[in-house]
Coordinates of C-alpha atoms in Angstrom, one line a residue:
Chain B
X251 CA -6.1 -45.0 -8.2
X252 CA -9.4 -43.4 -5.2
X253 CA -13.3 -44.6 -5.6
X254 CA -16.5 -42.8 -6.0
X255 CA -17.4 -44.8 -2.5
X256 CA -13.8 -43.5 -1.2
X257 CA -13.9 -39.7 -1.8
X258 CA -17.3 -39.2 -0.6
X259 CA -16.9 -41.7 3.0
X260 CA -16.2 -39.6 6.3
X261 CA -12.5 -40.9 8.0
X262 CA -12.6 -41.3 11.2
X263 CA -9.2 -41.2 14.0
X264 CA -8.5 -44.8 13.8
X265 CA -8.0 -44.4 10.1
X266 CA -5.4 -42.4 10.1
X267 CA -2.5 -44.4 10.7
X268 CA -3.6 -45.4 7.3
X269 CA -4.3 -42.1 5.9
X270 CA -0.5 -41.4 6.8
X271 CA 0.4 -44.6 5.0
X272 CA -0.5 -44.1 1.5
X273 CA 2.7 -41.1 2.3
X274 CA 4.8 -43.0 3.8
X275 CA 3.9 -46.5 2.4
X276 CA 4.8 -47.3 5.9
X277 CA 1.1 -48.7 9.2
X278 CA 3.5 -48.6 11.5
X279 CA 4.7 -44.3 12.3
X280 CA 7.1 -44.4 15.0
X281 CA 6.6 -41.1 17.5
X282 CA 8.1 -38.4 16.5
X283 CA 5.6 -38.7 12.8
X284 CA 2.5 -38.5 15.3
X285 CA 3.8 -36.2 17.4
X286 CA 1.1 -34.0 16.4
X287 CA -1.3 -35.9 15.5
X288 CA -3.2 -36.3 18.2
X289 CA -3.6 -32.7 19.0
X290 CA -4.9 -32.1 15.4
X291 CA -7.2 -34.1 15.7
X292 CA -9.4 -33.4 18.4
X293 CA -8.1 -29.6 16.8
X294 CA -10.4 -30.4 13.2
X295 CA -12.6 -33.1 15.0
X296 CA -14.0 -31.1 17.7
X297 CA -12.1 -27.6 18.3
X298 CA -11.8 -25.9 14.8
X299 CA -15.3 -23.9 13.5
X300 CA -13.1 -24.3 10.2
X301 CA -14.2 -26.7 7.1
X302 CA -13.2 -27.2 3.2
X303 CA -16.0 -24.6 2.4
X304 CA -15.5 -22.0 5.1
X305 CA -11.6 -21.7 4.1
X306 CA -12.3 -18.5 2.4
X307 CA -15.6 -16.6 5.0
X308 CA -13.6 -14.2 7.1
X309 CA -15.1 -15.4 10.3
X310 CA -13.5 -18.9 10.5
X311 CA -11.1 -20.3 12.7
X312 CA -7.2 -20.2 12.3
X313 CA -5.5 -23.2 12.8
X314 CA -1.4 -22.7 12.1
X315 CA 1.0 -24.9 11.6
X316 CA 4.2 -23.6 12.6
X317 CA 6.3 -27.4 13.1
X318 CA 6.3 -28.1 9.9
X319 CA 8.7 -31.0 9.4
X320 CA 7.1 -34.6 9.4
X321 CA 3.6 -32.8 7.8
X322 CA 2.3 -36.7 7.8
X323 CA -0.3 -35.9 10.4
X324 CA -1.0 -32.6 9.6
X325 CA -2.1 -34.4 5.5
X326 CA -3.8 -36.9 6.9
X327 CA -6.6 -35.0 8.8
X328 CA -7.0 -32.5 6.5
X329 CA -6.9 -35.6 4.2
X330 CA -9.6 -36.7 6.8
X331 CA -12.2 -33.9 6.6
X332 CA -11.9 -33.3 3.2
X333 CA -9.9 -29.8 2.3
X334 CA -7.4 -31.7 0.5
X335 CA -7.8 -35.4 -2.0
X336 CA -7.4 -38.3 -0.3
X337 CA -5.9 -39.6 -3.1
X338 CA -3.3 -36.3 -3.2
X339 CA -1.7 -38.3 -0.6
X340 CA 0.2 -41.2 -2.7
X341 CA 2.5 -38.6 -4.1
X342 CA 3.5 -36.4 -0.6
X343 CA 6.5 -35.4 -1.6
X344 CA 7.1 -35.9 -5.3
X345 CA 7.9 -33.7 -7.5
X346 CA 3.9 -32.4 -8.6
X347 CA 2.4 -33.3 -5.3
X348 CA 1.1 -29.8 -3.7
X349 CA 2.2 -31.3 -0.2
X350 CA 5.6 -31.4 0.5
X351 CA 8.1 -31.6 3.4
X352 CA 6.5 -29.1 5.0
X353 CA 3.9 -28.0 3.9
X354 CA 2.6 -23.8 1.2
X355 CA -0.2 -22.3 1.6
X356 CA -0.2 -21.4 -1.6
X357 CA -0.6 -24.9 -2.8
X358 CA -2.1 -26.6 0.0
X359 CA -6.1 -25.6 0.0
X360 CA -6.7 -25.5 4.0
X361 CA -3.4 -24.3 5.6
X362 CA -3.1 -21.1 6.2
X363 CA 0.1 -20.7 6.1
X364 CA 4.3 -22.1 4.4
X365 CA 6.1 -23.7 6.8
X366 CA 9.2 -25.5 7.8
X367 CA 11.8 -22.7 9.0
X368 CA 11.0 -23.0 12.5
X369 CA 10.0 -19.4 14.3
X370 CA 8.0 -18.2 12.2
X371 CA 4.5 -18.9 12.9
X372 CA 3.8 -17.1 16.1
X373 CA 4.8 -14.0 15.2
X374 CA 2.6 -15.1 12.3
X375 CA -0.5 -15.4 13.9
X376 CA 0.1 -12.8 16.6
X377 CA -0.4 -11.0 13.3
X378 CA -3.7 -12.6 12.5
X379 CA -5.4 -12.1 15.5
X380 CA -3.9 -8.3 15.2
X381 CA -5.4 -8.4 11.8
X382 CA -9.1 -10.0 13.3
X383 CA -9.5 -7.3 16.6
X384 CA -8.4 -4.2 14.0
X385 CA -11.5 -5.6 11.5
X386 CA -13.5 -6.1 14.8
X387 CA -13.3 -9.9 13.9
X388 CA -13.8 -11.0 17.9
X389 CA -15.3 -14.5 16.9
X390 CA -12.4 -15.8 15.5
X391 CA -9.6 -18.3 17.9
X392 CA -6.1 -18.5 15.3
X393 CA -4.3 -21.1 17.4
X394 CA -1.1 -21.8 16.1
X395 CA 0.8 -25.0 16.6
X396 CA 5.2 -25.2 17.7
X397 CA 7.3 -27.8 18.5
X398 CA 9.4 -27.1 22.4
X399 CA 12.5 -27.0 20.4
X400 CA 11.0 -24.8 18.0
X401 CA 10.4 -22.7 20.9
X402 CA 14.6 -21.8 20.6
X403 CA 14.2 -19.7 18.3
X404 CA 14.4 -15.9 19.8
X405 CA 11.2 -14.9 17.4
X406 CA 8.7 -17.0 19.6
X407 CA 9.8 -15.3 22.7
X408 CA 10.0 -12.4 20.9
X409 CA 5.9 -13.4 20.4
X410 CA 5.0 -14.7 23.4
X411 CA 6.4 -11.4 25.5
X412 CA 4.0 -9.1 22.6
X413 CA 0.8 -11.1 23.0
X414 CA 0.6 -11.5 27.0
X415 CA 0.9 -7.7 27.5
X416 CA -2.2 -7.0 24.2
X417 CA -4.3 -9.3 25.6
X418 CA -4.3 -10.5 22.2
X419 CA -7.2 -13.5 23.8
X420 CA -8.0 -15.0 20.7
X421 CA -4.6 -15.8 20.0
X422 CA -3.6 -19.8 21.8
X423 CA -0.4 -21.5 21.2
X424 CA 0.0 -25.0 21.1
X425 CA 4.0 -26.4 22.3
X426 CA 4.2 -30.2 21.3
X427 CA 5.9 -30.9 24.2
X428 CA 8.1 -34.4 23.4
X429 CA 11.5 -32.3 24.8
X430 CA 13.6 -32.9 22.2
X431 CA 14.9 -29.5 22.9
X432 CA 18.4 -29.4 24.2
X433 CA 18.9 -26.8 26.1
X434 CA 14.9 -26.8 28.6
X435 CA 13.9 -23.6 30.0
X436 CA 14.0 -24.2 33.0
X437 CA 10.7 -24.5 35.0
X438 CA 9.3 -25.8 32.0
X439 CA 7.7 -24.2 28.8
X440 CA 4.1 -23.3 30.2
X441 CA 5.9 -21.1 33.3
X442 CA 7.6 -19.5 30.6
X443 CA 4.4 -18.2 28.4
X444 CA 2.0 -17.6 32.7
X445 CA 5.6 -14.9 33.3
X446 CA 4.3 -13.7 30.3
X447 CA 0.8 -12.7 30.4
X448 CA -0.4 -15.7 29.0
X449 CA -3.2 -19.2 30.7
X450 CA -1.1 -22.0 30.3
X451 CA -2.3 -25.9 30.9
X452 CA 0.1 -28.6 30.2
X453 CA -1.4 -32.0 29.8
X454 CA -0.8 -35.8 27.9
X455 CA -0.7 -35.2 24.5
X456 CA -2.6 -38.6 24.4
X457 CA -5.2 -37.9 25.9
X458 CA -8.3 -36.8 23.8
X459 CA -10.3 -35.3 26.3
X460 CA -7.9 -33.7 28.2
X461 CA -6.6 -32.3 25.8
X462 CA -10.1 -30.7 24.4
X463 CA -11.3 -29.0 28.6
X464 CA -7.1 -27.4 27.6
X465 CA -8.5 -26.5 25.3
X466 CA -11.7 -24.9 25.9
X467 CA -10.4 -23.9 28.7
X468 CA -11.9 -20.1 29.2
X469 CA -9.1 -16.6 29.4
X470 CA -11.3 -14.6 29.1
X471 CA -8.2 -10.4 28.3
X472 CA -5.0 -13.4 28.1
X473 CA -3.8 -15.1 25.7
X474 CA -3.6 -19.4 25.3
X475 CA -1.2 -22.5 25.7
X476 CA -1.8 -25.5 26.1
X477 CA 1.2 -27.6 26.5
X478 CA 0.7 -31.3 24.8
X479 CA 3.0 -33.9 26.4
X480 CA 3.8 -37.1 24.0
X481 CA 7.1 -38.9 24.5
X482 CA 10.5 -38.2 24.1
X483 CA 11.6 -37.6 20.5
X484 CA 14.3 -39.7 20.7
X485 CA 13.2 -42.4 23.7
Chain P
X197 CA 13.7 22.1 4.6
X198 CA 12.2 19.1 6.4
X199 CA 13.3 15.6 5.8
X200 CA 11.8 12.3 4.2
X201 CA 10.8 10.7 7.0
X202 CA 8.9 13.9 8.6
X203 CA 6.6 12.8 6.0
X204 CA 6.5 10.5 7.6
X205 CA 3.6 10.4 9.5
X206 CA 1.4 13.0 8.3
X207 CA 0.7 11.0 5.2
X208 CA -0.1 7.6 6.3
X209 CA -1.8 9.2 9.9
X210 CA -4.1 10.7 7.3
X211 CA -3.6 7.2 5.1
X212 CA -5.0 5.8 8.1
X213 CA -8.3 8.1 8.0
X214 CA -9.0 7.3 4.7
X215 CA -8.7 3.4 4.7
X216 CA -9.4 0.6 6.9
X217 CA -7.0 -1.5 4.7
X218 CA -3.7 -0.1 6.3
X219 CA -2.1 -0.7 9.2
X220 CA 1.1 0.4 10.1
X221 CA 3.9 -1.8 12.3
X222 CA 6.8 0.0 14.5
X223 CA 9.2 -1.6 16.6
X224 CA 9.4 1.6 19.1
X225 CA 11.6 4.1 16.6
X226 CA 9.5 5.8 15.2
X227 CA 6.6 5.2 17.9
X228 CA 6.0 9.4 18.8
X229 CA 5.1 10.4 15.3
X230 CA 1.8 8.3 15.8
X231 CA 0.9 9.7 19.4
X232 CA -2.2 10.2 17.8
X233 CA -2.7 8.8 15.6
X234 CA -2.5 5.8 17.4
X235 CA -5.0 7.1 19.9
X236 CA -7.8 7.5 16.6
X237 CA -7.0 4.1 15.3
X238 CA -5.6 1.7 18.1
X239 CA -6.5 -1.1 17.1
X240 CA -4.7 -0.3 13.6
X241 CA -1.1 1.3 14.9
X242 CA 1.2 -1.3 16.5
X243 CA 3.9 -1.0 18.5
X244 CA 5.3 -4.5 19.0
X245 CA 8.2 -2.7 21.4
X246 CA 12.4 -3.1 20.8
X247 CA 11.3 -7.0 18.5
X248 CA 12.5 -6.6 15.0
X249 CA 11.1 -10.7 13.6
X250 CA 7.8 -10.0 15.0
X251 CA 7.7 -6.3 13.0
X252 CA 7.5 -8.7 10.0
X253 CA 5.7 -11.9 11.0
X254 CA 3.5 -9.5 13.1
X255 CA 2.7 -7.9 9.3
X256 CA 2.8 -10.9 7.5
X257 CA -0.4 -11.8 9.6
X258 CA -2.0 -8.4 9.6
X259 CA -1.8 -8.9 5.6
X260 CA -3.4 -12.2 5.9
X261 CA -6.0 -10.9 6.7
X262 CA -7.0 -8.6 4.3
X263 CA -4.9 -5.7 5.9
X264 CA -2.7 -3.5 4.9
X265 CA 0.3 -2.8 6.6
X266 CA 3.3 -0.2 6.9
X267 CA 6.6 -1.4 8.5
X268 CA 9.2 0.7 9.8
X269 CA 11.7 1.0 11.5
X270 CA 15.6 1.5 10.3
X271 CA 17.1 0.2 7.3
X272 CA 19.7 -2.0 9.8
X273 CA 16.1 -3.4 11.4
X274 CA 14.0 -3.3 8.8
X275 CA 15.8 -5.5 5.9
X276 CA 19.6 -7.3 7.7
X277 CA 17.7 -8.2 10.8
X278 CA 14.7 -9.6 9.9
X279 CA 15.8 -10.3 6.5
X280 CA 14.9 -14.4 6.4
X281 CA 10.5 -12.9 7.9
X282 CA 11.4 -11.0 4.7
X283 CA 11.9 -14.1 2.4
X284 CA 9.2 -16.3 4.1
X285 CA 6.1 -14.5 5.8
X286 CA 5.6 -11.5 3.0
X287 CA 6.9 -13.7 0.0
X288 CA 6.4 -17.4 0.6
X289 CA 3.5 -17.0 2.3
X290 CA 2.5 -14.7 -0.5
X291 CA 1.8 -11.9 1.7
X292 CA 2.3 -7.8 0.6
X293 CA 3.1 -4.9 3.0
X294 CA 4.9 -1.3 2.7
X295 CA 8.6 -1.0 5.1
X296 CA 9.4 2.3 5.0
X297 CA 12.5 2.3 6.2
X298 CA 15.0 5.0 7.9
X299 CA 18.9 6.2 8.3
X300 CA 19.6 4.7 4.7
X301 CA 23.2 4.0 3.8
X302 CA 25.3 6.3 6.1
X303 CA 22.5 9.2 7.6
X304 CA 23.8 9.2 11.2
X305 CA 27.4 8.8 10.5
X306 CA 28.4 9.5 13.3
X307 CA 25.9 6.5 15.2
X308 CA 28.6 4.2 13.1
X309 CA 28.1 1.2 11.3
X310 CA 25.9 -0.6 13.6
X311 CA 23.3 1.6 12.5
X312 CA 23.7 2.2 8.9
X313 CA 22.7 -0.2 5.5
X314 CA 24.1 0.1 2.0
X315 CA 24.0 -3.3 1.6
X316 CA 19.4 -3.3 1.5
X317 CA 18.8 -2.2 -1.2
X318 CA 21.0 -5.7 -2.5
X319 CA 19.5 -7.8 0.2
X320 CA 16.3 -8.2 -1.3
X321 CA 17.6 -8.0 -5.3
X322 CA 17.4 -11.1 -4.0
X323 CA 14.1 -11.8 -3.2
X324 CA 11.6 -11.9 -6.4
X325 CA 8.6 -9.4 -6.3
X326 CA 10.1 -5.7 -4.8
X327 CA 8.7 -3.0 -5.5
X328 CA 11.7 -0.2 -4.5
X329 CA 11.2 3.6 -4.9
X330 CA 14.2 6.1 -3.1
X331 CA 12.9 9.5 -3.3
X332 CA 15.7 12.2 -3.7
X333 CA 13.7 15.2 -2.5
X334 CA 10.7 15.2 0.7
X335 CA 7.7 15.6 -1.5
X336 CA 8.5 12.8 -3.6
X337 CA 9.3 11.2 -1.1
X338 CA 5.4 11.8 0.5
X339 CA 4.0 11.0 -3.6
X340 CA 5.8 6.8 -4.0
X341 CA 4.8 6.2 -0.1
X342 CA 1.0 6.8 -1.8
X343 CA 1.8 4.7 -4.3
X344 CA 3.7 2.5 -2.2
X345 CA 0.1 2.3 0.2
X346 CA -2.0 2.7 -2.7
X347 CA -0.3 -1.4 -4.4
X348 CA -2.9 -3.8 -3.2
X349 CA -1.0 -5.7 -1.9
X350 CA 2.0 -5.7 -3.1
X351 CA 5.6 -5.8 -1.3
X352 CA 7.2 -2.1 -1.4
X353 CA 10.7 -1.4 -0.4
X354 CA 10.9 2.9 0.0
X355 CA 14.0 3.8 1.7
X356 CA 13.8 7.3 3.2
X357 CA 17.3 9.4 3.5
X358 CA 17.6 12.6 5.4
X359 CA 20.0 13.1 2.4
X360 CA 17.5 15.0 -0.6
X361 CA 18.1 17.0 -3.3
X362 CA 17.1 21.1 -3.4
X363 CA 14.6 21.0 -5.2
X364 CA 11.4 17.7 -5.7
X365 CA 10.5 16.8 -9.4
X366 CA 7.2 14.7 -10.7
X367 CA 7.6 11.2 -10.2
X368 CA 4.9 8.7 -11.1
X369 CA 6.3 5.2 -8.5
X370 CA 7.7 3.4 -12.1
X371 CA 9.3 5.8 -14.9
X372 CA 12.7 7.1 -15.0
X373 CA 13.1 11.1 -16.3
X374 CA 15.6 12.1 -18.8
X375 CA 16.4 15.5 -16.8
X376 CA 19.9 16.8 -19.2
X377 CA 20.1 15.1 -23.1
X378 CA 23.1 14.3 -24.0
X379 CA 25.1 11.9 -26.4
X380 CA 28.5 10.5 -24.5
X381 CA 26.6 8.1 -22.4
X382 CA 24.0 8.1 -20.3
X383 CA 23.8 8.2 -16.6
X384 CA 21.3 7.3 -14.3
X385 CA 21.1 8.7 -11.0
X386 CA 19.5 6.9 -8.0
X387 CA 17.1 9.5 -6.1
X388 CA 19.1 11.4 -3.2
X389 CA 22.5 12.0 -5.4
X390 CA 20.9 14.1 -8.5
X391 CA 21.6 17.1 -7.7
X392 CA 25.7 15.8 -7.3
X393 CA 25.2 14.1 -11.1
X394 CA 24.0 16.5 -12.2
X395 CA 26.7 19.2 -11.2
X396 CA 29.1 16.8 -11.8
X397 CA 27.9 16.5 -15.7
X398 CA 27.4 19.9 -16.2
X399 CA 28.9 20.5 -19.2
X400 CA 29.4 17.4 -20.4
X401 CA 28.3 15.7 -23.0
X402 CA 26.1 13.2 -21.3
X403 CA 22.0 12.5 -20.5
X404 CA 20.7 12.4 -16.8
X405 CA 18.0 9.9 -16.1
X406 CA 16.7 10.9 -13.2
X407 CA 15.6 7.4 -10.9
X408 CA 13.3 7.3 -7.9
X409 CA 11.9 3.6 -8.3
X410 CA 15.1 1.2 -9.0
X411 CA 12.7 -1.8 -9.1
X412 CA 10.9 -3.1 -11.3
X413 CA 13.7 -1.2 -13.0
X414 CA 12.5 1.2 -15.6
X415 CA 14.5 -0.7 -18.7
X416 CA 12.7 0.7 -21.5
X417 CA 13.7 4.3 -20.3
X418 CA 16.8 3.6 -20.4
X419 CA 16.8 1.6 -23.5
X420 CA 15.4 4.6 -25.4
X421 CA 17.7 7.6 -23.8
X422 CA 20.6 4.7 -24.7
X423 CA 19.5 5.2 -28.7
X424 CA 20.3 9.1 -28.7
X425 CA 22.8 9.6 -26.3
X426 CA 24.0 5.6 -27.0
X427 CA 25.2 1.8 -24.6
X428 CA 27.9 4.1 -22.5
X429 CA 26.0 3.4 -18.4
X430 CA 27.0 5.4 -15.3
X431 CA 25.1 4.2 -12.2
X432 CA 25.0 6.3 -9.0
X433 CA 22.9 4.9 -6.1
X434 CA 22.9 6.2 -3.2
X435 CA 23.9 2.8 -1.4
X436 CA 26.1 0.0 -2.3
X437 CA 28.5 -0.1 -5.1
X438 CA 27.0 -1.7 -8.6
X439 CA 23.2 -2.7 -7.0
X440 CA 21.5 -2.6 -11.0
X441 CA 25.0 -3.0 -13.5
X442 CA 23.0 -6.2 -12.8
X443 CA 19.9 -4.9 -14.0
X444 CA 21.1 -2.6 -16.4
X445 CA 23.0 -5.9 -18.4
X446 CA 20.0 -7.7 -18.9
X447 CA 18.1 -4.6 -20.9
X448 CA 21.6 -3.8 -23.2
X449 CA 21.6 -7.7 -23.0
X450 CA 21.4 -7.9 -26.9
X451 CA 23.6 -4.8 -27.4
X452 CA 27.4 -3.9 -27.4
X453 CA 27.5 -1.6 -24.1
X454 CA 30.2 -1.0 -21.6
X455 CA 28.4 -0.1 -16.7
X456 CA 29.8 1.7 -15.0
X457 CA 28.2 0.8 -11.2
X458 CA 28.8 3.9 -8.7
X459 CA 27.2 3.3 -4.8
X460 CA 28.9 3.5 -1.8
X461 CA 32.0 0.9 -1.5
X462 CA 32.2 -1.9 0.0
X463 CA 34.3 -1.4 2.8
X464 CA 33.5 -0.7 6.1
X465 CA 34.9 2.9 6.2
X466 CA 35.3 3.4 11.1
X467 CA 34.5 5.8 10.9
X468 CA 32.5 8.8 12.4
X469 CA 31.9 12.7 11.6
X470 CA 30.0 13.9 9.1
X471 CA 27.3 12.6 5.7
X472 CA 29.4 15.0 3.6
X473 CA 32.7 13.2 5.4
X474 CA 31.6 10.1 3.7
X475 CA 30.0 11.4 -0.1
X476 CA 33.0 11.8 0.0
X477 CA 34.9 9.1 1.3
X478 CA 32.7 7.4 -0.7
X479 CA 34.1 9.3 -4.3
X480 CA 29.9 10.4 -4.8
X481 CA 30.8 13.6 -4.6
X482 CA 30.4 15.9 -7.4
X483 CA 33.7 16.6 -8.0
X484 CA 35.0 13.4 -7.5
X485 CA 32.3 11.4 -10.0
X486 CA 32.6 14.3 -12.2
X487 CA 35.8 12.5 -12.2
X488 CA 35.3 9.4 -12.3
X489 CA 32.2 9.4 -15.6
X490 CA 34.6 12.0 -16.7
X491 CA 36.7 9.3 -17.2
X492 CA 34.9 6.2 -17.9
X493 CA 32.9 8.2 -21.1
X494 CA 36.3 9.3 -22.6
X495 CA 37.4 5.8 -22.7
X496 CA 34.1 5.1 -24.5
X497 CA 34.8 7.3 -27.3
X498 CA 38.2 6.3 -27.7
X499 CA 37.4 2.6 -27.5
X500 CA 34.8 3.4 -30.6
X501 CA 38.0 5.4 -32.1
X502 CA 35.2 8.4 -31.8
X503 CA 37.7 10.5 -29.8

C-alpha cells in the first residue's frame, strides 16, 4: 500500500534504487539493470520539457525508449516524476499490471512507444521528428535511447544514414554503451554517426554533469548523438 | 488505358494540397510522380532512400505526431521486407497509415519472383485491424485511395495492379456488389479477376459478387447472396489461393457450406514471360476458371441430389 503522504511526495535520484526494488524485491541491482538509470534521470530531471500534465501537449519533448529490455530504471524514473503511480511498481510483470518486462505505450502513461524488439525506436523517432517539422513545430526535441548492441540492427543504420543528410536537428539519440555488442563498430560508435553527418559526443554515462553538458551541446543543422559509456555488461 | 498506379501521384498530390494531415513516404520507388508535390510540400513528401524498414518506422512516427502517412513501394518491399515494422510500429503502437503497393502478384513477370508478392494479403491477415482494398480498375483505385486516406487513423492497405477489368464499377470501400444472380452457387471475384470470372461463368446458374474491399470481409453481403444461390462458394482472388477461405467459413459457420479457393499457386513458378502466361499457369484465365468452377458447382449439385 502506498500512503497518501507517499503519493504526494516528490522523489529524487537517491530514491530510485528503492523504487526499482519495489519491482524486483531487490535493493541491489547489477549494472545491466541500471545501465540506463543515470541517463534517464538527467534527461527527465533536467533536459526533457515534458511533465505528466503535458503528456498530450503536441509541443512536448518526446522521449522514446527503444531499448525496452530491463525497463525497471525507466519505470522508476517515470514513477519518481509522477507519470505512473508508485503503487503500480510492485505489480511489475503481473497479468493485470500495466508495467510489463517491455513497456507498452498504450498502457504506460508517458511512454511514447512500446518497445522490446530491437531496432524500432530510432526509425520511429526519425518519423516523429519529420512529423513535428512538417507541422511547423520547431521547438519539441525528440530523444531516443538505444543500446550499443541494439545498434547492430540494420534498421538503425537506415535511420542514422537518413537523419544526417536530412538535417533533423531536433533528433537526439543516446547510445548506452556497455560493450555488449559481439562485433563492435570499427572506429567506435560516435564515428559511425559522425560519418553520417551527426554531431556526436562520448561521455561517462554515470557522470551527471558530463551527461548534462553532452545533452545540451548545440548542434545546429545536424542530429545529435550522445554515447554514454557505462560498465561493461559482462564485466 | 492508364494504370491504377498512374492515379496514385495525381490523387495523393491533390490530397496533399487539400489536407495538411497528409504526408507521403517513399523509398525511391515512385518518387518521380511526386516531384511537383514535393516542391509544394517539401516537409510532407519524404523519400527515405532505399530503406524499407525506415520507410514504415518513419511512417509510424509521422502518425504518432498526428499526420496521415501514405506509404508506397512494391508489395514485396512494403509488406514482406518490413513485416515486423507493420506489426509493431503500426499495430503495436496503435498508429495508422495507408500502404499503397504496386506490382501485385506478378505484374512484372520478366522481373521474376523477387518482384512478386502473391502472399501479401495472407500475410496481413496475421495482423489485426487492417482494411484491405483490391481495386479492379483505375477509377476504382482512385475512389478507394480517397476512402483509405479519409479513414481516420485506420491501418489500410491498397493493392494496385496493372491487371484491370475493362470497365470500372461503383465501389464504396465496404460492400461486395452483386454483378450476376444465379441459384447454384456464389462466386466471389476479387478486383482485377472480375472480367475473367464473368467470362468463365457465362451461362452458369451462379451469383457473382464483386469484391474490392476484402478486409473487413463483407460477411453479410455473402450471406445474403447465399439465400438464393445456396452455400457453395467459390473465391477467385488475384493473390495466394485460399487467402479468404477461412473468412468465408467464418461467415457461414452456422450453415453447411462448401468453399473452393482459387488464386495464385503457392509453388514458385520460376518462369518469366508475360502476365497472360502467368494468369494461365495459375489457372486464372477464363477457360481454366470455367472448368474448375463448373466442376465444383456440379459436384455440389450431385452431393445435394439436385443433379
